[in-house]
Amino acid sequence: MIQFTETVLRDANQSLIATRMPFSVMEPILGSLDKAGYYSLECWGGATFDACLRYLDEDPWERLRKIRKACPNSKLQMLLRGQNLLGYHHYPDDVVRMFVRKSVENGIDIIRIFDALNDIRNIKTAVDETLKCGAHASGTICYTLSPIHNLEMFVNLAKEIEALGVQSICVKDMAGIMGPKEGYDLVKALKENVKVPIVVHTHATTGLGYMTLFKCVEAGADVIDTAISSFSGGTSQPATETMAYALRKFGYDNNLDIRECVRINDYFKAYKKKCFGDGTMSPVVMGTQSDALIYQIPGGMLSNLVAQLTAQNKLDRLDEVLEETPRVRKDLGYPPLVTPMSQMIGVQAATNVLSGERYKVVSKEIENYIRGEYGKAPGEVNPELQKKILGDGKPYECRYADLLEPGFEKAKAEIGDKARSDEDVLSYIAFPAQAEAFFDKRAVKEKNTFNYRIQRVD
Ligand code: CO
């Protein structure tokens, strides 16, 4: 038996069309998604929250409530960056707890919680609150390759995460660089060492995804993340129907209702056509990008580097930058190459090459990282580099969030009447400028509707 998490509403949407799918597109097909027999529907968190406010003029909380109402039989799942919530800096615990509580109150059943550095202290509060709210906490391992990220390290991390009381553990391969062999070995080792179900998340970017998921299932994975076929492949997940078909032939049964899957696929096929037509979806994201396997860096990071060097008319230095990138990563103690670390390392490597002297200029973000503002580095930070940044000082020993003042009440006072609910205050905390602009527009819209109604009565 193998279970499926459908990602079309969140990760496939995020990976293929930069999270631009509005609720109005989701709405007509939610009934089928609810009936199709998925383990869960990944539908919220990640970049969806920001995209709602910034581009789609939607209240993310309202979207969640509407999905909840339309999918009464499904487990709704979200992605949360632990102490960063949905952004890239750390929030105080009162904000994290309130965010988790409101997510569950508005309809979330499963929260997948990760930290970009796999610093378990940064997922602890969110996990604890999820459990207090009676929801399912899925503790997450960010998969990465490095001399210090080996099976033993991942197994130890999984044991620590399990000890927090999570109901499942997810192996999150955000870059699609986990091959079938690595995936098989990792899931097998996890199954031997932890009791909770294992979920595998990968991307089809490098072409490894299908093989990797298959071997992970053979190794005992309980749930895999897939996207309905019309929104699968490329930078998205492997296809739901394809994985279900291949696995069934090998005796791994599933609960999917294939007729509903056909309906869902046909529906998104038509939408995909529209996205190609108006440029929302680029053919580039659909291809297979094997460069990431050669350079051992995520595809997105490589394209950022190329764009950055092209903008400075220095593309001829790309090879040097690609050689410098793993050295910078080593100096920083091998952080996983996930946003924002991947960008920070790429920019620093380019600066090191172009300025002609390593660390002559160090970005503010790298300084903050070395100070410990992102959490504990997985490995040892180059002592010389640390000395250069911190002098005789040491990185924070405590969790960075322990240094932060409570933030919810302060934000509530700051935004005042414009926020009509605690949910609004959380939107404001997460994305202040976007949320405030959204509140203003909402007020104008309502005023216009009100005038309109008065005219009608007249
Ligand atoms: Co992903």
Short mmCIF file of N, CA and C and ligand atoms in Angstrom, two decimals, residues 10-11 172 174 201 203 237, ligand 1:
data_model
loop_
_atom_site.label_atom_id
_atom_site.label_comp_id
_atom_site.label_asym_id
_atom_site.label_seq_id
_atom_site.Cartn_x
_atom_site.Cartn_y
_atom_site.Cartn_z
N ARG A 10 -0.20 23.50 -4.43
CA ARG A 10 0.88 24.24 -3.78
C ARG A 10 2.22 24.10 -4.54
N ASP A 11 2.91 22.98 -4.40
CA ASP A 11 4.28 22.95 -4.93
C ASP A 11 4.32 22.95 -6.46
N LYS A 172 12.80 15.78 2.47
CA LYS A 172 12.49 16.85 1.53
C LYS A 172 13.70 17.13 0.64
N MET A 174 14.41 19.31 -2.00
CA MET A 174 13.86 20.47 -2.71
C MET A 174 14.50 20.69 -4.06
N HIS A 201 9.52 13.65 -0.52
CA HIS A 201 9.23 14.80 -1.39
C HIS A 201 10.45 15.06 -2.27
N HIS A 203 11.63 16.56 -6.56
CA HIS A 203 11.21 17.28 -7.78
C HIS A 203 11.76 16.53 -8.99
N GLN A 237 6.68 17.99 -9.34
CA GLN A 237 6.85 16.60 -8.86
C GLN A 237 6.61 15.61 -10.01
CO CO B 1 9.30 21.16 -3.13
#
